[in-house]
XYZ file of C-alpha atoms in Angstrom:
598
model
C 56.798 -48.254 54.343
C 54.987 -45.031 53.506
C 55.250 -41.849 55.499
C 52.660 -39.052 55.224
C 53.399 -35.375 55.198
C 51.038 -32.448 55.256
C 51.976 -28.829 54.715
C 49.142 -26.400 55.149
C 48.392 -22.806 55.959
C 45.580 -21.343 57.932
C 43.806 -20.264 54.783
C 43.481 -23.821 53.508
C 42.125 -25.409 56.732
C 38.396 -25.596 57.040
C 38.313 -25.260 60.804
C 37.178 -22.780 63.472
C 40.785 -21.712 63.873
C 41.176 -20.758 60.210
C 41.434 -17.094 61.106
C 44.461 -17.658 63.324
C 47.768 -17.058 61.452
C 49.797 -20.097 62.383
C 51.342 -23.012 60.584
C 51.270 -26.657 61.448
C 53.931 -29.125 60.442
C 53.639 -32.802 61.214
C 55.904 -35.724 60.447
C 55.648 -39.392 61.177
C 58.274 -42.012 60.558
C 58.716 -45.723 61.002
C 61.693 -47.783 62.078
C 62.462 -48.345 58.422
C 62.282 -44.708 57.427
C 64.582 -43.149 59.958
C 64.603 -39.504 58.934
C 62.436 -36.906 57.261
C 62.835 -33.169 57.009
C 60.693 -30.373 55.647
C 59.896 -26.713 56.207
C 57.230 -24.322 57.334
C 56.257 -21.496 54.944
C 57.610 -18.180 56.109
C 60.268 -19.661 58.424
C 63.909 -20.627 58.131
C 65.588 -23.332 60.229
C 69.300 -23.844 60.295
C 70.322 -25.689 63.425
C 72.320 -28.654 64.650
C 69.749 -30.651 66.596
C 70.419 -33.393 69.152
C 67.877 -35.354 71.159
C 64.979 -33.280 72.385
C 66.633 -29.863 72.140
C 64.261 -26.984 71.535
C 65.199 -24.202 69.075
C 63.293 -21.093 67.999
C 62.718 -20.505 64.302
C 63.621 -17.412 62.304
C 61.362 -15.608 59.874
C 62.449 -14.540 56.398
C 60.603 -13.323 53.319
C 62.112 -16.194 51.352
C 61.358 -19.201 53.486
C 64.131 -21.750 53.641
C 64.473 -24.762 55.846
C 67.861 -26.308 56.432
C 68.373 -28.946 59.078
C 71.368 -30.954 60.123
C 70.675 -33.811 62.456
C 72.781 -36.177 64.548
C 70.413 -38.211 66.657
C 70.897 -41.177 68.988
C 68.459 -43.395 70.857
C 65.575 -45.615 69.821
C 63.325 -44.399 67.057
C 59.890 -43.647 68.511
C 57.952 -42.055 65.635
C 58.864 -38.447 66.435
C 56.323 -35.742 65.760
C 57.354 -32.143 64.946
C 55.081 -29.215 65.611
C 55.602 -25.526 64.861
C 52.367 -23.918 65.959
C 54.309 -21.738 68.399
C 57.202 -21.078 66.016
C 59.288 -23.755 67.765
C 60.935 -26.831 66.387
C 60.952 -29.829 68.694
C 62.346 -33.254 68.107
C 61.449 -35.984 70.564
C 63.773 -38.794 71.518
C 65.299 -40.626 68.633
C 68.045 -43.083 67.973
C 69.815 -42.724 64.633
C 73.594 -42.840 64.680
C 74.258 -41.097 61.454
C 74.614 -37.577 60.153
C 72.256 -36.296 57.496
C 72.556 -32.969 55.721
C 69.493 -31.929 53.806
C 68.050 -28.753 52.357
C 64.642 -27.681 51.195
C 63.709 -24.236 49.981
C 60.123 -23.058 49.697
C 59.215 -19.753 48.098
C 56.058 -17.902 49.041
C 54.622 -15.377 46.627
C 51.276 -13.918 45.749
C 51.912 -14.106 42.002
C 48.554 -15.218 40.554
C 49.845 -16.187 37.112
C 51.388 -19.491 38.085
C 48.836 -22.223 38.575
C 48.271 -25.921 38.221
C 50.921 -28.408 39.052
C 54.179 -26.751 40.067
C 57.520 -28.197 39.158
C 60.713 -28.118 41.189
C 63.157 -25.441 40.138
C 66.258 -27.138 41.456
C 67.515 -30.349 43.027
C 70.030 -30.630 45.826
C 71.020 -34.043 47.048
C 71.234 -34.903 50.673
C 74.211 -36.819 51.962
C 74.211 -39.615 54.478
C 76.685 -42.089 55.852
C 74.677 -44.948 54.370
C 73.149 -45.078 50.932
C 69.766 -46.291 52.080
C 68.981 -42.973 53.720
C 70.316 -40.709 50.971
C 67.416 -38.493 50.006
C 66.710 -35.863 47.402
C 64.522 -32.880 48.201
C 63.081 -30.646 45.487
C 62.868 -26.895 45.811
C 59.337 -25.617 45.232
C 57.967 -22.237 44.318
C 54.674 -21.698 46.133
C 52.836 -18.758 44.570
C 49.835 -18.897 46.925
C 49.861 -20.490 50.360
C 47.549 -23.446 50.122
C 47.701 -27.044 51.240
C 50.039 -29.148 49.143
C 50.312 -32.794 48.272
C 53.952 -33.824 48.533
C 55.666 -36.911 47.309
C 59.203 -38.168 47.862
C 60.166 -41.440 46.266
C 62.778 -42.397 48.829
C 60.242 -42.505 51.656
C 57.131 -43.361 49.753
C 55.400 -40.212 51.028
C 52.243 -39.691 49.053
C 48.792 -38.237 49.335
C 47.184 -35.796 51.732
C 44.929 -36.384 54.707
C 42.491 -33.892 53.236
C 39.608 -35.260 51.284
C 38.553 -33.823 47.927
C 35.971 -31.629 49.595
C 38.290 -30.323 52.293
C 40.730 -28.519 50.034
C 40.357 -24.905 49.139
C 38.950 -24.031 45.728
C 42.270 -22.446 44.795
C 44.397 -25.283 46.121
C 47.718 -25.667 44.327
C 49.193 -29.113 44.211
C 52.900 -29.755 44.154
C 53.180 -32.663 41.778
C 55.469 -35.561 41.172
C 58.930 -34.388 40.275
C 59.146 -37.031 37.550
C 56.611 -35.082 35.491
C 59.028 -32.357 34.428
C 58.438 -30.931 30.953
C 61.259 -31.509 28.457
C 63.490 -28.557 27.710
C 62.038 -27.910 24.267
C 58.615 -27.309 25.826
C 60.136 -24.872 28.317
C 62.007 -22.956 25.571
C 60.683 -19.347 25.439
C 58.031 -18.940 22.793
C 59.387 -15.553 21.700
C 62.756 -17.099 20.849
C 60.992 -19.833 18.892
C 59.611 -17.034 16.708
C 63.094 -15.524 16.395
C 64.640 -18.846 15.335
C 61.925 -19.467 12.746
C 62.552 -15.984 11.323
C 66.279 -16.770 11.283
C 65.690 -19.871 9.147
C 63.307 -17.959 6.888
C 66.061 -15.448 6.140
C 68.555 -18.287 5.721
C 66.323 -19.721 2.975
C 65.774 -16.229 1.563
C 69.428 -15.688 0.692
C 70.048 -19.315 -0.251
C 67.346 -18.991 -2.924
C 68.672 -15.589 -3.983
C 72.375 -16.387 -4.416
C 71.905 -19.757 -6.118
C 71.235 -17.924 -9.385
C 74.639 -16.221 -9.210
C 76.235 -19.701 -9.392
C 73.733 -21.439 -11.664
C 73.758 -18.585 -14.187
C 77.164 -19.727 -15.503
C 76.074 -23.159 -16.834
C 72.676 -21.716 -17.776
C 74.282 -18.996 -19.919
C 76.405 -21.641 -21.628
C 73.424 -23.903 -22.308
C 71.076 -21.195 -23.584
C 73.772 -19.022 -25.246
C 72.975 -15.888 -23.268
C 75.050 -12.763 -23.774
C 76.482 -10.802 -20.822
C 73.746 -8.208 -21.320
C 71.093 -10.908 -21.062
C 72.721 -12.299 -17.918
C 72.646 -8.830 -16.367
C 68.967 -8.463 -17.292
C 68.107 -11.770 -15.628
C 70.012 -10.850 -12.482
C 68.304 -7.461 -12.241
C 64.790 -8.839 -12.836
C 64.722 -10.025 -9.238
C 64.744 -6.407 -8.013
C 61.664 -5.504 -10.072
C 59.449 -7.496 -7.765
C 61.606 -6.893 -4.702
C 61.130 -3.133 -4.914
C 57.414 -3.514 -5.576
C 56.548 -5.210 -2.272
C 58.765 -3.397 0.236
C 56.133 -0.880 1.287
C 53.188 -3.127 0.406
C 54.651 -5.887 2.543
C 54.854 -3.500 5.492
C 51.234 -2.400 5.028
C 50.012 -6.005 4.772
C 52.003 -7.076 7.823
C 50.712 -4.198 9.958
C 47.141 -4.957 8.928
C 46.979 -8.751 8.737
C 49.848 -9.819 10.979
C 53.420 -10.858 10.371
C 52.683 -14.592 10.484
C 50.377 -14.497 7.464
C 52.574 -12.216 5.365
C 55.920 -13.900 6.084
C 54.378 -17.334 5.511
C 52.978 -16.109 2.196
C 56.358 -14.705 1.198
C 58.292 -17.907 1.889
C 55.764 -20.072 0.022
C 55.662 -17.622 -2.901
C 59.415 -17.366 -3.415
C 59.912 -21.120 -2.845
C 57.424 -21.932 -5.607
C 59.123 -19.393 -7.893
C 62.502 -21.006 -7.128
C 61.263 -24.493 -8.011
C 59.681 -23.191 -11.254
C 62.851 -21.408 -12.410
C 64.280 -24.358 -14.464
C 60.945 -24.835 -16.250
C 60.703 -21.104 -16.981
C 64.258 -21.027 -18.361
C 63.471 -23.869 -20.772
C 60.263 -22.170 -21.908
C 61.977 -18.909 -22.793
C 63.630 -15.748 -21.577
C 60.415 -13.706 -20.984
C 59.009 -16.464 -18.792
C 62.255 -16.612 -16.801
C 62.246 -12.848 -16.253
C 58.677 -12.977 -14.923
C 59.541 -15.892 -12.633
C 62.519 -14.043 -11.169
C 60.377 -10.933 -10.637
C 57.790 -13.113 -8.876
C 60.532 -14.430 -6.634
C 61.440 -10.835 -5.777
C 57.815 -10.173 -4.829
C 57.951 -12.982 -2.274
C 61.276 -11.957 -0.781
C 60.265 -8.297 -0.724
C 57.712 -8.867 2.032
C 60.106 -10.819 4.256
C 61.874 -7.971 6.040
C 58.773 -5.835 6.739
C 56.800 -8.876 7.954
C 59.640 -10.023 10.189
C 60.011 -6.542 11.631
C 56.303 -6.415 12.381
C 56.133 -9.745 14.187
C 59.271 -9.154 16.255
C 58.014 -5.712 17.293
C 55.157 -7.520 19.042
C 57.079 -10.488 20.437
C 60.412 -9.067 21.596
C 60.848 -6.680 24.544
C 63.176 -3.742 24.056
C 65.849 -5.314 26.297
C 66.220 -8.179 23.771
C 65.524 -6.296 20.550
C 69.063 -5.840 19.253
C 70.223 -9.417 19.757
C 67.042 -10.891 18.267
C 67.268 -8.753 15.123
C 70.990 -9.427 14.837
C 70.331 -13.170 14.967
C 67.629 -12.957 12.309
C 69.739 -10.850 9.950
C 72.719 -13.135 10.457
C 70.495 -15.786 8.868
C 70.776 -13.801 5.633
C 74.555 -13.802 5.817
C 74.747 -17.508 6.630
C 72.233 -18.166 3.857
C 74.650 -16.611 1.389
C 77.466 -18.747 2.769
C 75.339 -21.896 2.530
C 74.157 -21.086 -0.983
C 77.645 -20.323 -2.251
C 79.032 -23.460 -0.622
C 76.434 -26.039 -1.710
C 75.372 -24.739 -5.122
C 78.606 -25.796 -6.901
C 78.407 -29.263 -5.324
C 74.817 -29.811 -6.450
C 75.510 -28.476 -9.941
C 78.568 -30.688 -10.449
C 76.705 -33.823 -9.307
C 73.122 -33.366 -10.524
C 73.116 -30.421 -12.919
C 72.072 -26.792 -12.495
C 68.285 -27.455 -12.127
C 68.956 -29.434 -8.921
C 69.952 -26.238 -7.078
C 66.508 -24.705 -7.563
C 64.647 -27.934 -6.751
C 66.634 -28.614 -3.578
C 66.642 -25.092 -2.162
C 63.028 -24.369 -3.128
C 61.661 -27.546 -1.518
C 63.100 -26.551 1.867
C 60.492 -23.819 2.068
C 57.705 -26.375 2.509
C 59.383 -27.790 5.630
C 59.802 -24.326 7.096
C 56.186 -23.404 6.317
C 54.845 -26.474 8.134
C 56.782 -25.541 11.277
C 55.747 -21.906 10.922
C 52.065 -22.801 10.820
C 52.371 -24.929 13.951
C 54.640 -22.777 16.107
C 54.223 -19.152 15.023
C 51.631 -16.530 15.960
C 51.424 -12.906 14.899
C 51.301 -11.609 18.475
C 51.437 -12.936 22.046
C 47.644 -12.548 22.339
C 47.193 -15.112 19.543
C 49.286 -17.832 21.208
C 47.190 -20.049 23.526
C 50.268 -21.854 24.861
C 52.144 -18.723 25.918
C 52.631 -18.583 29.682
C 51.311 -15.553 31.518
C 54.749 -14.887 32.981
C 56.386 -14.720 29.543
C 53.551 -12.610 28.170
C 53.995 -10.168 31.035
C 57.746 -10.066 30.315
C 57.120 -9.360 26.628
C 54.537 -6.649 27.117
C 56.158 -5.035 30.137
C 52.779 -4.048 31.530
C 51.523 -2.581 28.234
C 48.527 -3.955 26.382
C 48.784 -4.840 22.710
C 47.002 -2.427 20.399
C 44.475 -3.349 17.753
C 45.752 -4.203 14.249
C 46.396 -1.242 11.988
C 43.450 -0.324 9.764
C 44.926 2.761 8.099
C 48.440 4.140 7.693
C 48.979 7.748 8.870
C 51.301 8.665 6.009
C 51.277 12.379 6.744
C 52.263 11.791 10.361
C 54.970 9.274 9.446
C 56.575 11.432 6.753
C 56.484 14.523 8.971
C 58.873 13.005 11.536
C 62.589 13.799 11.288
C 63.655 10.397 12.754
C 61.811 8.668 9.896
C 63.796 10.623 7.325
C 66.958 9.921 9.291
C 66.160 6.213 8.849
C 65.524 6.560 5.119
C 68.658 8.611 4.374
C 70.892 6.493 6.610
C 69.583 3.288 5.040
C 70.438 4.646 1.596
C 73.969 5.634 2.656
C 74.519 2.293 4.376
C 73.360 0.107 1.504
C 75.350 2.028 -1.111
C 78.618 0.881 0.387
C 77.356 -2.554 1.423
C 75.964 -3.514 -1.989
C 79.065 -2.264 -3.778
C 81.346 -4.377 -1.618
C 79.226 -7.503 -1.894
C 78.517 -7.118 -5.629
C 81.927 -6.021 -6.885
C 84.121 -7.865 -4.409
C 84.790 -10.873 -6.712
C 85.857 -8.475 -9.461
C 88.138 -6.604 -7.063
C 89.755 -9.853 -5.916
C 90.346 -10.928 -9.491
C 91.465 -7.672 -11.121
C 93.356 -5.981 -8.290
C 94.516 -8.784 -6.004
C 94.950 -11.305 -8.866
C 93.236 -14.083 -6.955
C 91.932 -17.205 -8.682
C 88.422 -17.328 -7.249
C 87.911 -20.990 -8.090
C 90.806 -21.869 -5.769
C 90.036 -19.208 -3.167
C 86.352 -19.834 -2.470
C 86.787 -18.940 1.179
C 87.429 -15.324 0.213
C 83.954 -15.150 -1.332
C 82.222 -16.200 1.870
C 84.588 -14.552 4.361
C 82.692 -11.212 4.432
C 79.394 -13.023 5.050
C 80.871 -15.055 7.885
C 82.401 -11.939 9.404
C 79.089 -10.102 9.241
C 77.228 -13.015 10.856
C 79.634 -13.083 13.802
C 79.827 -9.335 14.369
C 76.094 -8.787 13.929
C 75.392 -11.068 16.897
C 78.252 -9.559 18.887
C 76.852 -6.085 18.306
C 73.373 -7.240 19.302
C 74.558 -8.541 22.665
C 76.567 -5.396 23.314
C 73.606 -3.147 22.502
C 71.164 -5.049 24.717
C 73.696 -5.106 27.555
C 74.043 -1.326 27.347
C 70.265 -0.903 27.423
C 69.968 -3.202 30.451
C 72.622 -1.160 32.267
C 70.568 1.978 31.938
C 72.021 3.689 28.865
C 69.240 5.306 26.850
C 68.036 3.560 23.723
C 68.785 6.721 21.715
C 72.441 6.694 22.742
C 72.768 2.960 22.142
C 71.353 3.234 18.605
C 73.647 6.179 17.815
C 76.720 4.383 19.145
C 76.061 1.168 17.235
C 75.200 2.890 13.957
C 78.227 5.185 14.221
C 80.377 2.046 14.394
C 78.440 0.694 11.412
C 79.260 3.822 9.392
C 82.696 4.938 10.543
C 84.175 1.422 10.723
C 83.683 0.704 6.983
C 84.745 4.256 6.137
C 88.031 3.752 7.986
C 88.849 0.353 6.517
C 87.916 1.349 2.957
C 90.262 4.327 3.302
C 93.029 1.985 4.440
C 92.198 -0.441 1.627
C 93.452 1.992 -1.001
C 96.801 2.232 0.804
C 97.657 -1.405 1.570
C 100.353 -3.148 -0.448
C 99.709 -6.862 0.099
C 96.710 -9.060 -0.800
C 96.539 -10.398 2.760
C 96.126 -6.915 4.206
C 93.544 -6.075 1.546
C 91.461 -9.111 2.482
C 91.785 -8.196 6.165
C 90.568 -4.656 5.493
C 87.582 -5.956 3.515
C 86.660 -8.382 6.306
C 86.978 -5.699 8.994
C 84.911 -3.304 6.895
C 82.058 -5.799 6.624
C 82.395 -6.825 10.260
C 81.996 -3.266 11.517
C 79.196 -2.716 8.994
C 77.225 -5.491 10.751
C 76.871 -3.307 13.862
C 74.162 -1.509 11.869
C 71.794 -4.353 12.776
C 71.732 -2.904 16.301
C 71.509 0.647 14.979
C 69.225 1.698 12.159
C 67.804 -1.815 11.585
C 66.523 -1.909 15.181
C 65.267 1.672 15.157
C 62.032 1.047 13.246
C 60.610 -0.793 16.255
C 61.828 1.958 18.586
C 60.176 4.955 16.967
C 56.959 3.314 15.761
C 56.429 -0.300 16.875
C 52.851 -0.329 15.638
C 53.997 0.655 12.133
C 57.335 -1.167 12.172
C 56.556 -3.019 8.945
C 55.716 0.144 7.012
C 58.753 1.978 8.387
C 61.108 -0.799 7.332
C 59.424 -0.957 3.940
C 60.064 2.757 3.463
C 63.707 2.726 4.496
C 64.521 -0.555 2.756
C 63.079 0.791 -0.494
C 65.693 3.530 -0.289
C 68.276 0.880 0.566
C 67.418 -1.247 -2.472
C 67.540 1.807 -4.732
C 70.993 2.553 -3.336
C 72.078 -0.959 -4.252
C 70.734 -0.662 -7.796
C 72.144 2.829 -8.461
C 75.385 2.172 -6.585
C 76.130 -0.995 -8.529
C 75.527 0.759 -11.843
C 77.491 3.859 -10.794
C 80.466 1.741 -9.778
C 80.705 0.297 -13.271
C 80.638 3.788 -14.725
C 83.308 5.040 -12.263
C 85.607 2.114 -13.091
C 85.392 2.985 -16.787
C 86.589 6.535 -16.089
C 88.624 6.150 -12.916
C 89.921 3.581 -10.437
C 88.933 1.603 -7.373
C 90.153 4.446 -5.178
C 87.398 6.628 -6.626
C 84.809 3.916 -5.909
C 85.900 3.697 -2.292
C 85.959 7.496 -1.885
C 82.310 7.789 -2.933
C 81.322 5.118 -0.414
C 83.338 6.768 2.356
C 81.709 10.133 1.638
C 78.219 8.610 1.908
C 79.165 6.826 5.139
C 80.179 10.166 6.658
C 76.962 11.842 5.466
C 74.969 9.020 7.021
C 76.857 9.368 10.308
C 76.047 13.085 10.556
C 72.377 12.670 9.664
C 71.937 9.752 12.047
C 73.522 11.429 15.060
C 71.652 14.699 14.540
C 68.113 13.495 13.764
C 67.660 9.910 14.982
C 66.089 8.918 18.295
C 65.305 5.763 20.213
C 62.050 7.121 21.624
C 58.604 6.357 20.275
C 57.492 9.208 18.011
C 54.583 7.505 16.201
C 51.708 6.113 18.269
């Protein structure tokens, strides 16, 4: 049998008494439905009630109703009223104990509308199963009349007609209509995850050539000089679009530019086998085209995250995205040999390149350049992202004079150069070091090739969480960036110094892993700083500093070969350590976490 319930406030009653601030709560039951409990907005009840005892209510800002009943006597359809802030239960006859709890929240937040969903369930307990009930906890943003429904009692509907409700009436809907978790997942973290997979594909498509080049060189009879030329051709295009990618992203939005980049480099990856069979010049152009596509990825990603991620989540989001690069290298190094051995070297480019089309389809559906462009973004999440600040118009011109006149910008550029010198040397020459110095057989010790990447992926995310936690606890962004980047510089400097003194291969591998792990803290240092000092020009700023970083990789790799011809690995490590120390000094003296470019 059904039982009706009406919860209303004075503002939702079209009556002469609508100006009086009182609440009315009515219940009716039948002999079949022996118990019902609910609450009055703005009041809390927590009493043990017997028979017709009368108890006063208590007012709280967060209204909660908790009732525990032990009632005896015949059931006579009790009616509860609270117009005078009293709770009265007439004679009843139920020999059982019921513990139930309902919490109602009253707020004036105007951003939550439509059907509201329960935030939490708490089961009631009863001595018999037929009276076990479940009450949802509702968040009521504006006090209006509500339609309530509880399956156990068949309560449904409202005595108000369609014309009696207030124009701003909020209805509390059926608790079965709860959105699945993937629809409740924050939109900003959907953007972060899509960027993560974009960077995963980026490095998968980049490192596959380092594996496939071996059978390709054998098939086409390439000399070592030719192999080096092919490997370096990627950086021709990569350098070209660092700054351009930042300008495009700041003007046209990160969604368009990053989507273009992934499609461009995926097509170039798929075309690589055809270009190799046509001839060497065609292959060099194809690899340069691939570099053009990947060159826009970092500036575009930096631009879109500067709009979507609040400062309290900036470090962990960037760390997650950059860890996609490290895991992409691991994935590429792990699966490329398997594909080549089973299907031949062209299969690596076909398989990895085709994954870009899947990513692009999801990107087009789920991604938007800014919160203002997303029609499905909730107002609460948008308010959390913006923090009360309005988004500015897209950039129409780049204030180069202003940007290059700021000391923190030059601190970014110099520090990025110093950081990438050591990083590229370790990642490029590490296989040679393992083979020549540690005498490892790399074909039987594949884990050692991917260990630095795995270490960086783990420690990058660890550093991101630490940095955001420090910011949330009130430490200034400037101090957080300096702390994290100092770890990213001094950690590798320490472990590279120890590397020249260790005596066993195991300790050497441990020092290399620790060096790369501490290096990953830079993701929460200089790599997060572009959005701090100039969020509106984050793409251009990253393009500037990453250009210096790529040049450091190119010059550092070449200089290492020259040093090894004249000296030893100790000399290579000493140069890297010296640059790490220079970067530490420059960063701590000139960098800042405050916005310096409007």
